Amino acid sequence: MRRPLVAGNWKMHGTRASVAELIEGLRNLALPGGVDVAVFPPCLFINQVIEGLQGKAITVGAQNSAVEPMQGALTGEIAPSQLVDAGCGLVLVGHSERRQLIGERDEVLNRKFAAAQACGLKPVLCIGETLEQREAGKTLEVVGRQLGSIIEELGAGAFVNAVIAYEPVWAIGTGLTATPQQAQDVHAAIRAQLAAENAEVARNVRLLYGGSVKAANAAELFGMPDIDGGLIGGASLNADEFGAICRAAGN
Ligand code: 13P
């Protein structure tokens, strides 16, 4: 059985004061057994969050990391090895905001994914189609290409130590959620693509859904057979709402 994972992506939100408040809220949550919980604060706050959540079973991850695994001359970047040293366990790779607004392409993302794994940091590969691509009937083609890029470069075995998050771009921050069936259809296709390479890897890899997940719609989404949890944006900035989403994954 795959253990669900619920992860909060705080994106570029927070001040020292609001982060302290959020940490306090997270510390007070009753988290369900049988569910892994993680948060991805802005890099600036990673130390604060790791210290603040000591003793609480919440993994801290980074939203981005460098293409090179080890520290060195690469201005403005943070090495996966430095994130591991700080106590991070996960890193997002290829969030659509970075693909679209910063122009990160598959070749760069392949390097980031490999560099993270080389240091023992688990990548969460984010993939998803735009509204235009969905309307053109290209969803599975786009998502398949994004996933295929890593499989071609690193092999399906790379997903023994990775997580995949399906985040339709049109559902991110819009209040529009994919229906459980729409999400399930894409998740099933992702798993089938991996299964064609390695059935065991496909069976065990966790596939998260992201895009306007809230406490009110989480249980229905997490109830689908190939949805193993969620990557939560806006709703993860409210500890109580985030806690309710974590509990939905435990039921
Ligand atoms: P929202 O939950 O705010 O739609 O964001 C989803 C997301 O992008 C998580 O990475």
Tab-separated table of C-alpha atoms and ligand atoms in Angstrom:
chain	number	residue	atom	x	y	z
A	1	MET	CA	0.000	0.000	0.000
A	2	ARG	CA	1.187	3.474	-0.816
A	3	ARG	CA	1.356	5.808	2.147
A	4	PRO	CA	-0.366	9.112	1.369
A	5	LEU	CA	1.666	12.320	1.340
A	6	VAL	CA	0.172	15.763	1.858
A	7	ALA	CA	2.583	18.614	1.178
A	8	GLY	CA	2.142	22.367	1.508
A	9	ASN	CA	3.864	24.576	-1.044
A	10	TRP	CA	4.061	28.019	0.537
A	11	LYS	CA	5.390	29.533	-2.710
A	12	MET	CA	6.743	33.095	-2.298
A	13	HIS	CA	4.669	33.832	0.798
A	14	GLY	CA	5.601	34.771	4.319
A	15	THR	CA	7.469	37.092	6.631
A	16	ARG	CA	9.400	36.030	9.721
A	17	ALA	CA	6.350	36.908	11.784
A	18	SER	CA	3.761	35.128	9.648
A	19	VAL	CA	6.013	32.080	9.350
A	20	ALA	CA	6.360	31.959	13.145
A	21	GLU	CA	2.573	32.001	13.386
A	22	LEU	CA	2.207	29.239	10.811
A	23	ILE	CA	4.806	27.100	12.615
A	24	GLU	CA	2.851	27.538	15.835
A	25	GLY	CA	-0.349	26.475	14.073
A	26	LEU	CA	1.339	23.421	12.564
A	27	ARG	CA	2.821	22.434	15.929
A	28	ASN	CA	-0.673	22.394	17.401
A	29	LEU	CA	-2.193	20.196	14.698
A	30	ALA	CA	-3.410	16.716	15.431
A	31	LEU	CA	-1.962	14.883	12.445
A	32	PRO	CA	-3.370	11.548	11.336
A	33	GLY	CA	-1.280	8.410	11.585
A	34	GLY	CA	-0.434	6.728	8.304
A	35	VAL	CA	0.010	9.975	6.372
A	36	ASP	CA	3.305	11.687	5.549
A	37	VAL	CA	3.159	15.469	5.882
A	38	ALA	CA	5.593	17.986	4.406
A	39	VAL	CA	5.919	21.733	3.921
A	40	PHE	CA	7.946	23.709	1.386
A	41	PRO	CA	8.685	27.180	2.771
A	42	PRO	CA	10.622	29.834	0.844
A	43	CYS	CA	14.317	29.037	1.205
A	44	LEU	CA	14.865	32.024	3.462
A	45	PHE	CA	12.699	30.417	6.142
A	46	ILE	CA	13.838	26.797	5.900
A	47	ASN	CA	16.068	26.980	8.986
A	48	GLN	CA	13.354	28.719	10.980
A	49	VAL	CA	10.781	26.100	9.994
A	50	ILE	CA	13.058	23.137	10.665
A	51	GLU	CA	13.899	24.495	14.112
A	52	GLY	CA	10.313	25.408	14.850
A	53	LEU	CA	8.957	22.000	13.854
A	54	GLN	CA	11.501	19.944	15.775
A	55	GLY	CA	9.803	16.924	17.292
A	56	LYS	CA	6.798	17.262	14.960
A	57	ALA	CA	6.477	14.641	12.222
A	58	ILE	CA	6.542	17.112	9.335
A	59	THR	CA	9.238	16.921	6.665
A	60	VAL	CA	10.603	20.199	5.383
A	61	GLY	CA	11.460	20.600	1.718
A	62	ALA	CA	12.721	23.276	-0.653
A	63	GLN	CA	10.847	24.742	-3.618
A	64	ASN	CA	13.896	24.680	-5.872
A	65	SER	CA	17.538	23.618	-5.913
A	66	ALA	CA	20.599	23.978	-8.121
A	67	VAL	CA	21.523	21.919	-11.177
A	68	GLU	CA	24.776	20.954	-9.455
A	69	PRO	CA	24.634	18.694	-6.400
A	70	MET	CA	27.460	20.185	-4.363
A	71	GLN	CA	28.206	23.699	-3.136
A	72	GLY	CA	30.415	25.822	-5.378
A	73	ALA	CA	30.568	28.944	-7.514
A	74	LEU	CA	26.944	29.327	-8.620
A	75	THR	CA	25.662	32.707	-7.540
A	76	GLY	CA	22.133	32.866	-6.225
A	77	GLU	CA	21.547	29.118	-6.193
A	78	ILE	CA	21.305	26.630	-3.344
A	79	ALA	CA	22.886	23.203	-3.690
A	80	PRO	CA	20.950	20.052	-2.854
A	81	SER	CA	23.817	19.114	-0.511
A	82	GLN	CA	23.243	22.376	1.387
A	83	LEU	CA	19.538	21.609	1.692
A	84	VAL	CA	20.331	18.156	3.070
A	85	ASP	CA	22.776	19.750	5.512
A	86	ALA	CA	19.984	22.076	6.673
A	87	GLY	CA	17.691	19.092	7.269
A	88	CYS	CA	15.520	19.080	4.145
A	89	GLY	CA	14.210	15.793	2.809
A	90	LEU	CA	12.381	16.849	-0.342
A	91	VAL	CA	12.621	19.333	-3.177
A	92	LEU	CA	10.108	20.443	-5.795
A	93	VAL	CA	11.334	20.101	-9.377
A	94	GLY	CA	9.548	21.684	-12.303
A	95	HIS	CA	6.671	23.501	-10.650
A	96	SER	CA	4.610	25.071	-13.434
A	97	GLU	CA	5.311	28.568	-12.111
A	98	ARG	CA	9.017	27.947	-12.661
A	99	ARG	CA	8.446	26.292	-16.033
A	100	GLN	CA	6.214	29.114	-17.238
A	101	LEU	CA	7.420	32.280	-15.524
A	102	ILE	CA	11.122	31.495	-15.258
A	103	GLY	CA	11.394	29.372	-18.376
A	104	GLU	CA	12.811	26.216	-16.814
A	105	ARG	CA	12.971	23.548	-19.479
A	106	ASP	CA	13.099	19.773	-19.303
A	107	GLU	CA	16.897	19.650	-19.816
A	108	VAL	CA	17.457	21.864	-16.766
A	109	LEU	CA	14.870	19.978	-14.754
A	110	ASN	CA	16.516	16.643	-15.564
A	111	ARG	CA	19.749	18.009	-14.099
A	112	LYS	CA	18.018	19.372	-11.001
A	113	PHE	CA	16.251	16.054	-10.456
A	114	ALA	CA	19.502	14.075	-10.778
A	115	ALA	CA	21.481	16.506	-8.617
A	116	ALA	CA	18.895	16.268	-5.840
A	117	GLN	CA	18.905	12.476	-5.882
A	118	ALA	CA	22.700	12.395	-5.900
A	119	CYS	CA	22.538	14.025	-2.455
A	120	GLY	CA	19.738	11.887	-1.077
A	121	LEU	CA	17.148	14.626	-1.493
A	122	LYS	CA	13.858	13.253	-2.813
A	123	PRO	CA	12.548	15.186	-5.842
A	124	VAL	CA	8.841	15.901	-6.247
A	125	LEU	CA	8.486	16.205	-10.021
A	126	CYS	CA	5.632	18.560	-10.925
A	127	ILE	CA	3.911	18.091	-14.275
A	128	GLY	CA	0.711	19.404	-15.801
A	129	GLU	CA	-0.961	20.917	-18.827
A	130	THR	CA	-2.235	24.431	-19.497
A	131	LEU	CA	-5.889	25.147	-20.228
A	132	GLU	CA	-5.076	25.635	-23.889
A	133	GLN	CA	-3.369	22.251	-24.032
A	134	ARG	CA	-6.286	20.559	-22.270
A	135	GLU	CA	-8.799	22.146	-24.620
A	136	ALA	CA	-6.731	20.969	-27.563
A	137	GLY	CA	-6.939	17.409	-26.225
A	138	LYS	CA	-3.197	17.338	-25.515
A	139	THR	CA	-3.212	16.702	-21.756
A	140	LEU	CA	-1.773	13.182	-21.816
A	141	GLU	CA	0.723	14.086	-24.509
A	142	VAL	CA	2.071	17.053	-22.515
A	143	VAL	CA	2.195	15.267	-19.182
A	144	GLY	CA	3.668	12.190	-20.866
A	145	ARG	CA	6.421	14.274	-22.418
A	146	GLN	CA	7.295	15.978	-19.120
A	147	LEU	CA	7.516	12.626	-17.337
A	148	GLY	CA	9.172	10.944	-20.305
A	149	SER	CA	12.004	13.449	-20.214
A	150	ILE	CA	13.122	12.171	-16.786
A	151	ILE	CA	12.516	8.509	-17.722
A	152	GLU	CA	14.640	8.853	-20.854
A	153	GLU	CA	17.452	10.595	-19.045
A	154	LEU	CA	17.510	8.695	-15.747
A	155	GLY	CA	15.356	5.609	-16.257
A	156	ALA	CA	12.102	4.640	-14.541
A	157	GLY	CA	14.155	3.430	-11.585
A	158	ALA	CA	14.706	7.081	-10.676
A	159	PHE	CA	11.139	7.075	-9.350
A	160	VAL	CA	11.953	4.610	-6.574
A	161	ASN	CA	13.145	7.691	-4.699
A	162	ALA	CA	10.862	10.375	-6.044
A	163	VAL	CA	7.293	11.607	-5.973
A	164	ILE	CA	5.224	12.918	-8.876
A	165	ALA	CA	2.734	15.753	-8.538
A	166	TYR	CA	0.134	16.235	-11.251
A	167	GLU	CA	-0.865	19.889	-11.207
A	168	PRO	CA	-3.031	21.090	-14.074
A	169	VAL	CA	-1.923	24.680	-14.613
A	170	TRP	CA	-5.514	25.849	-15.064
A	171	ALA	CA	-6.390	24.583	-11.581
A	172	ILE	CA	-3.524	26.306	-9.743
A	173	GLY	CA	-4.621	29.255	-7.651
A	174	THR	CA	-7.791	29.627	-9.696
A	175	GLY	CA	-10.311	27.945	-7.423
A	176	LEU	CA	-11.010	25.576	-10.324
A	177	THR	CA	-10.247	22.022	-9.300
A	178	ALA	CA	-9.965	19.092	-11.650
A	179	THR	CA	-12.840	16.740	-10.948
A	180	PRO	CA	-11.741	13.596	-9.116
A	181	GLN	CA	-12.318	11.665	-12.345
A	182	GLN	CA	-10.316	14.111	-14.479
A	183	ALA	CA	-7.419	13.867	-12.031
A	184	GLN	CA	-7.729	10.088	-11.745
A	185	ASP	CA	-7.607	9.681	-15.535
A	186	VAL	CA	-4.306	11.549	-15.743
A	187	HIS	CA	-2.876	9.781	-12.687
A	188	ALA	CA	-3.748	6.411	-14.203
A	189	ALA	CA	-1.992	7.409	-17.431
A	190	ILE	CA	1.105	8.519	-15.500
A	191	ARG	CA	1.217	5.220	-13.648
A	192	ALA	CA	0.699	3.275	-16.886
A	193	GLN	CA	3.557	5.147	-18.532
A	194	LEU	CA	5.863	4.129	-15.683
A	195	ALA	CA	4.452	0.584	-15.630
A	196	ALA	CA	5.432	0.121	-19.248
A	197	GLU	CA	9.032	0.524	-18.036
A	198	ASN	CA	8.887	-0.997	-14.585
A	199	ALA	CA	5.711	-2.348	-12.994
A	200	GLU	CA	7.031	-2.347	-9.453
A	201	VAL	CA	8.213	1.256	-9.589
A	202	ALA	CA	4.820	2.259	-11.005
A	203	ARG	CA	2.953	0.430	-8.262
A	204	ASN	CA	4.929	2.078	-5.475
A	205	VAL	CA	5.421	5.655	-6.655
A	206	ARG	CA	3.223	8.253	-5.002
A	207	LEU	CA	1.210	10.487	-7.328
A	208	LEU	CA	-0.033	13.708	-5.734
A	209	TYR	CA	-2.730	15.944	-7.130
A	210	GLY	CA	-2.327	19.715	-6.898
A	211	GLY	CA	-4.574	22.596	-7.931
A	212	SER	CA	-7.034	24.363	-5.621
A	213	VAL	CA	-7.195	21.510	-3.116
A	214	LYS	CA	-9.108	22.552	0.008
A	215	ALA	CA	-10.488	20.746	3.028
A	216	ALA	CA	-13.862	20.726	1.261
A	217	ASN	CA	-12.731	18.797	-1.833
A	218	ALA	CA	-9.707	16.843	-0.524
A	219	ALA	CA	-11.432	13.651	0.623
A	220	GLU	CA	-13.130	13.111	-2.724
A	221	LEU	CA	-9.873	13.584	-4.640
A	222	PHE	CA	-7.826	11.428	-2.249
A	223	GLY	CA	-10.460	8.709	-2.528
A	224	MET	CA	-9.486	7.989	-6.138
A	225	PRO	CA	-7.376	4.866	-6.615
A	226	ASP	CA	-4.330	6.532	-8.172
A	227	ILE	CA	-4.302	9.735	-6.103
A	228	ASP	CA	-1.916	9.303	-3.182
A	229	GLY	CA	-2.213	12.705	-1.576
A	230	GLY	CA	-1.878	16.326	-2.548
A	231	LEU	CA	0.393	19.258	-3.162
A	232	ILE	CA	-1.389	22.189	-1.590
A	233	GLY	CA	-0.750	25.851	-2.368
A	234	GLY	CA	-2.991	28.571	-0.929
A	235	ALA	CA	-4.778	26.352	1.563
A	236	SER	CA	-1.476	25.296	3.140
A	237	LEU	CA	-0.914	28.825	4.434
A	238	ASN	CA	-3.675	28.235	6.955
A	239	ALA	CA	-2.599	25.617	9.479
A	240	ASP	CA	-6.115	24.504	10.396
A	241	GLU	CA	-7.196	24.131	6.789
A	242	PHE	CA	-3.971	22.278	5.995
A	243	GLY	CA	-4.520	19.997	8.988
A	244	ALA	CA	-8.020	19.189	7.777
A	245	ILE	CA	-6.601	18.263	4.347
A	246	CYS	CA	-4.013	16.008	6.016
A	247	ARG	CA	-6.772	14.280	7.953
A	248	ALA	CA	-8.771	13.775	4.737
A	249	ALA	CA	-5.817	11.756	3.428
A	250	GLY	CA	-5.905	9.582	6.531
A	251	ASN	CA	-9.485	8.471	6.107
B	1	13P	P1	-3.177	26.117	-5.141
B	1	13P	O1	-3.508	25.037	-4.132
B	1	13P	O2	-3.074	27.477	-4.515
B	1	13P	O3	-4.067	26.056	-6.327
B	1	13P	O4	-1.690	25.791	-5.665
B	1	13P	C1	-1.379	24.517	-6.085
B	1	13P	C2	0.085	24.444	-6.298
B	1	13P	O5	0.615	25.031	-7.216
B	1	13P	C3	0.890	23.651	-5.350
B	1	13P	O6	2.186	23.478	-5.809
